[in-house]
Structures are given as C-alpha cells and as structure tokens.
C-alpha cells in the first residue's frame, strides 16, 4: 500500500492512500455515505471507527476513481485524509487504514474524481460528483 503525505505552507496537512482490494465483504460495523443498491454516481464510502478503517466502492465504470474525502469537523484542525479506489468499478471494496485522533468527529464523503489530484492538492475542479457528507466519531 502506498502512502503519500502532502503538505505545503498554504495547505492543511493531508494523508492520501491508495486502498488495497479486500473483496466483497466489508466490515459489518461500518457506517456508509449511501448503500450499494443506491448506485450513487460518486461511489460509496464507509467508515469503521474501531481501527479507523475506510472502505471505498467505485460503483460506475466511467473512467473516474472514487475517493473518500475525510476531515475533522473542528474548524481549528486542518487534518485531511483521502482513500482512493483506483482499480476500477465493481472490482471489490478498497480498504485504507488510518491513525486518526481518538474521540474526534469527522466528516466523510465520496467523490468521483478524474485522477489523484483533488482540492487539497490544488485541483479545485477535479471532483466530478459527490455524495452528501456524513459525520461520525472516531473511537
């Protein structure tokens, strides 16, 4: 699994990971941005607080990747995480393990993106579609 840490003086701290494929059986304790039957054009992102695991599902074969964009809800905290499903649509769940601050509320959403570059990397118009963000607590 590759980890890329991006940070410039103008940008917040960001951690980006390319998820590794874990097949079709995600963790039953997860909370998701939408359900597989919804066929959200942005894809599906799920979070498991115990272990800070993020699952990503690319639901459309449109040449775009599905990315989980995660950030803390605290306006004074600039932390940002991303998990990418870059291996094609309907190809199993991709998993990223993070080490997030404990007992913190995060906002997480799925976005459909053309390539790896997104708003935190300076590509402000890269996100093609996005789900409604959901808030949850890390453990």
Short mmCIF file of C-alpha atoms in Angstrom, two decimals:
data_model
loop_
_atom_site.label_atom_id
_atom_site.label_comp_id
_atom_site.label_asym_id
_atom_site.label_seq_id
_atom_site.Cartn_x
_atom_site.Cartn_y
_atom_site.Cartn_z
CA UNK A 1 0.00 0.00 0.00
CA UNK A 2 1.41 3.38 -0.98
CA UNK A 3 1.19 6.37 1.31
CA UNK A 4 1.71 9.88 0.07
CA UNK A 5 1.97 12.75 2.55
CA UNK A 6 1.24 16.14 1.06
CA UNK A 7 1.80 19.42 2.83
CA UNK A 8 2.64 22.96 1.76
CA UNK A 9 2.56 26.17 3.81
CA UNK A 10 -0.73 27.18 2.17
CA UNK A 11 -2.40 23.79 2.60
CA UNK A 12 -3.57 21.75 5.51
CA UNK A 13 -1.88 18.52 6.50
CA UNK A 14 -3.15 15.74 4.22
CA UNK A 15 -2.61 11.99 4.06
CA UNK A 16 -3.55 10.21 0.83
CA UNK A 17 -3.62 6.43 0.43
CA UNK A 18 -4.45 4.13 -2.45
CA UNK A 19 -6.68 1.43 -0.96
CA UNK A 20 -5.91 -2.24 -1.37
CA UNK A 21 -8.67 -4.52 -2.62
CA UNK A 22 -10.34 -6.58 0.10
CA UNK A 23 -13.11 -8.17 -1.98
CA UNK A 24 -16.84 -8.02 -1.37
CA UNK A 25 -17.30 -8.46 2.38
CA UNK A 26 -16.84 -5.15 4.22
CA UNK A 27 -16.96 -4.79 7.99
CA UNK A 28 -20.49 -5.06 9.43
CA UNK A 29 -19.75 -2.23 11.92
CA UNK A 30 -19.32 0.37 9.20
CA UNK A 31 -21.39 3.45 8.50
CA UNK A 32 -21.75 4.46 4.85
CA UNK A 33 -22.46 7.56 2.75
CA UNK A 34 -25.00 5.54 0.76
CA UNK A 35 -25.94 1.90 0.25
CA UNK A 36 -24.82 -0.33 -2.64
CA UNK A 37 -28.35 -0.50 -4.07
CA UNK A 38 -28.43 3.32 -4.34
CA UNK A 39 -25.84 3.37 -7.17
CA UNK A 40 -24.53 6.78 -6.13
CA UNK A 41 -22.53 8.25 -9.05
CA UNK A 42 -19.84 9.33 -6.61
CA UNK A 43 -19.43 5.78 -5.33
CA UNK A 44 -19.76 4.60 -1.74
CA UNK A 45 -17.55 5.34 1.24
CA UNK A 46 -17.84 3.56 4.59
CA UNK A 47 -16.07 4.18 7.89
CA UNK A 48 -15.39 1.82 10.80
CA UNK A 49 -14.44 3.86 13.90
CA UNK A 50 -12.70 0.95 15.61
CA UNK A 51 -9.39 0.81 13.78
CA UNK A 52 -10.08 3.94 11.68
CA UNK A 53 -10.74 1.87 8.56
CA UNK A 54 -12.18 3.42 5.41
CA UNK A 55 -13.81 1.29 2.69
CA UNK A 56 -14.35 2.69 -0.82
CA UNK A 57 -16.52 1.25 -3.62
CA UNK A 58 -16.44 2.56 -7.19
CA UNK A 59 -19.97 1.98 -8.49
CA UNK A 60 -19.69 3.30 -12.09
CA UNK A 61 -17.40 2.26 -14.94
CA UNK A 62 -16.91 5.84 -16.11
CA UNK A 63 -13.11 6.14 -16.05
CA UNK A 64 -13.16 8.09 -12.76
CA UNK A 65 -11.92 6.86 -9.40
CA UNK A 66 -13.94 7.03 -6.20
CA UNK A 67 -12.22 8.88 -3.36
CA UNK A 68 -13.13 9.11 0.31
CA UNK A 69 -12.54 12.67 1.49
CA UNK A 70 -12.30 12.82 5.28
CA UNK A 71 -11.67 15.81 7.51
CA UNK A 72 -12.16 16.73 11.13
CA UNK A 73 -15.25 18.76 11.95
CA UNK A 74 -13.20 21.10 14.15
CA UNK A 75 -12.66 24.41 12.34
CA UNK A 76 -9.32 24.83 14.17
CA UNK A 77 -7.98 21.48 12.94
CA UNK A 78 -6.64 21.22 9.40
CA UNK A 79 -6.23 17.44 9.20
CA UNK A 80 -7.41 15.79 5.97
CA UNK A 81 -7.35 12.18 4.78
CA UNK A 82 -8.14 10.56 1.44
CA UNK A 83 -8.60 6.94 0.42
CA UNK A 84 -8.72 6.11 -3.32
CA UNK A 85 -10.36 3.18 -5.10
CA UNK A 86 -8.27 3.36 -8.25
CA UNK A 87 -8.60 -0.20 -9.59
CA UNK A 88 -11.87 0.08 -11.49
CA UNK A 89 -15.60 -0.14 -10.90
CA UNK A 90 -17.33 -3.17 -9.35
CA UNK A 91 -13.94 -4.63 -8.52
CA UNK A 92 -14.42 -5.17 -4.80
CA UNK A 93 -14.03 -2.84 -1.83
CA UNK A 94 -10.78 -0.93 -1.35
CA UNK A 95 -9.57 -0.50 2.23
CA UNK A 96 -7.34 2.15 3.83
CA UNK A 97 -6.22 2.04 7.47
CA UNK A 98 -5.58 5.39 9.12
CA UNK A 99 -4.45 6.56 12.54
CA UNK A 100 -6.93 9.36 13.30
CA UNK A 101 -7.21 11.30 16.55
CA UNK A 102 -9.38 9.49 19.09
CA UNK A 103 -12.88 10.72 20.02
CA UNK A 104 -12.96 13.24 17.19
CA UNK A 105 -15.91 14.00 14.93
CA UNK A 106 -15.06 13.64 11.26
CA UNK A 107 -16.94 14.46 8.07
CA UNK A 108 -16.60 11.88 5.31
CA UNK A 109 -17.95 11.85 1.77
CA UNK A 110 -17.48 10.01 -1.51
CA UNK A 111 -16.34 11.91 -4.58
CA UNK A 112 -15.83 10.81 -8.16
CA UNK A 113 -12.55 12.17 -9.44
CA UNK A 114 -10.56 12.17 -12.64
CA UNK A 115 -7.10 11.15 -11.39
CA UNK A 116 -5.48 11.53 -7.99
CA UNK A 117 -5.35 15.34 -7.77
CA UNK A 118 -8.15 16.94 -5.75
CA UNK A 119 -8.98 20.18 -3.93
CA UNK A 120 -6.35 19.67 -1.20
CA UNK A 121 -3.70 19.11 -3.88
CA UNK A 122 -4.64 22.27 -5.77
CA UNK A 123 -7.02 20.77 -8.38
CA UNK A 124 -10.16 22.63 -7.38
CA UNK A 125 -12.41 21.43 -10.22
CA UNK A 126 -11.32 17.79 -10.18
CA UNK A 127 -14.30 16.34 -8.27
CA UNK A 128 -16.99 15.29 -10.77
CA UNK A 129 -19.72 14.17 -8.35
CA UNK A 130 -20.05 13.93 -4.60
CA UNK A 131 -22.31 12.35 -2.04
CA UNK A 132 -23.75 14.15 0.96
CA UNK A 133 -21.14 14.11 3.76
CA UNK A 134 -21.92 12.22 6.94
CA UNK A 135 -20.50 12.98 10.37
CA UNK A 136 -19.34 10.33 12.82
CA UNK A 137 -16.98 9.90 15.73
CA UNK A 138 -13.65 8.09 15.76
CA UNK A 139 -13.05 5.69 18.65
#
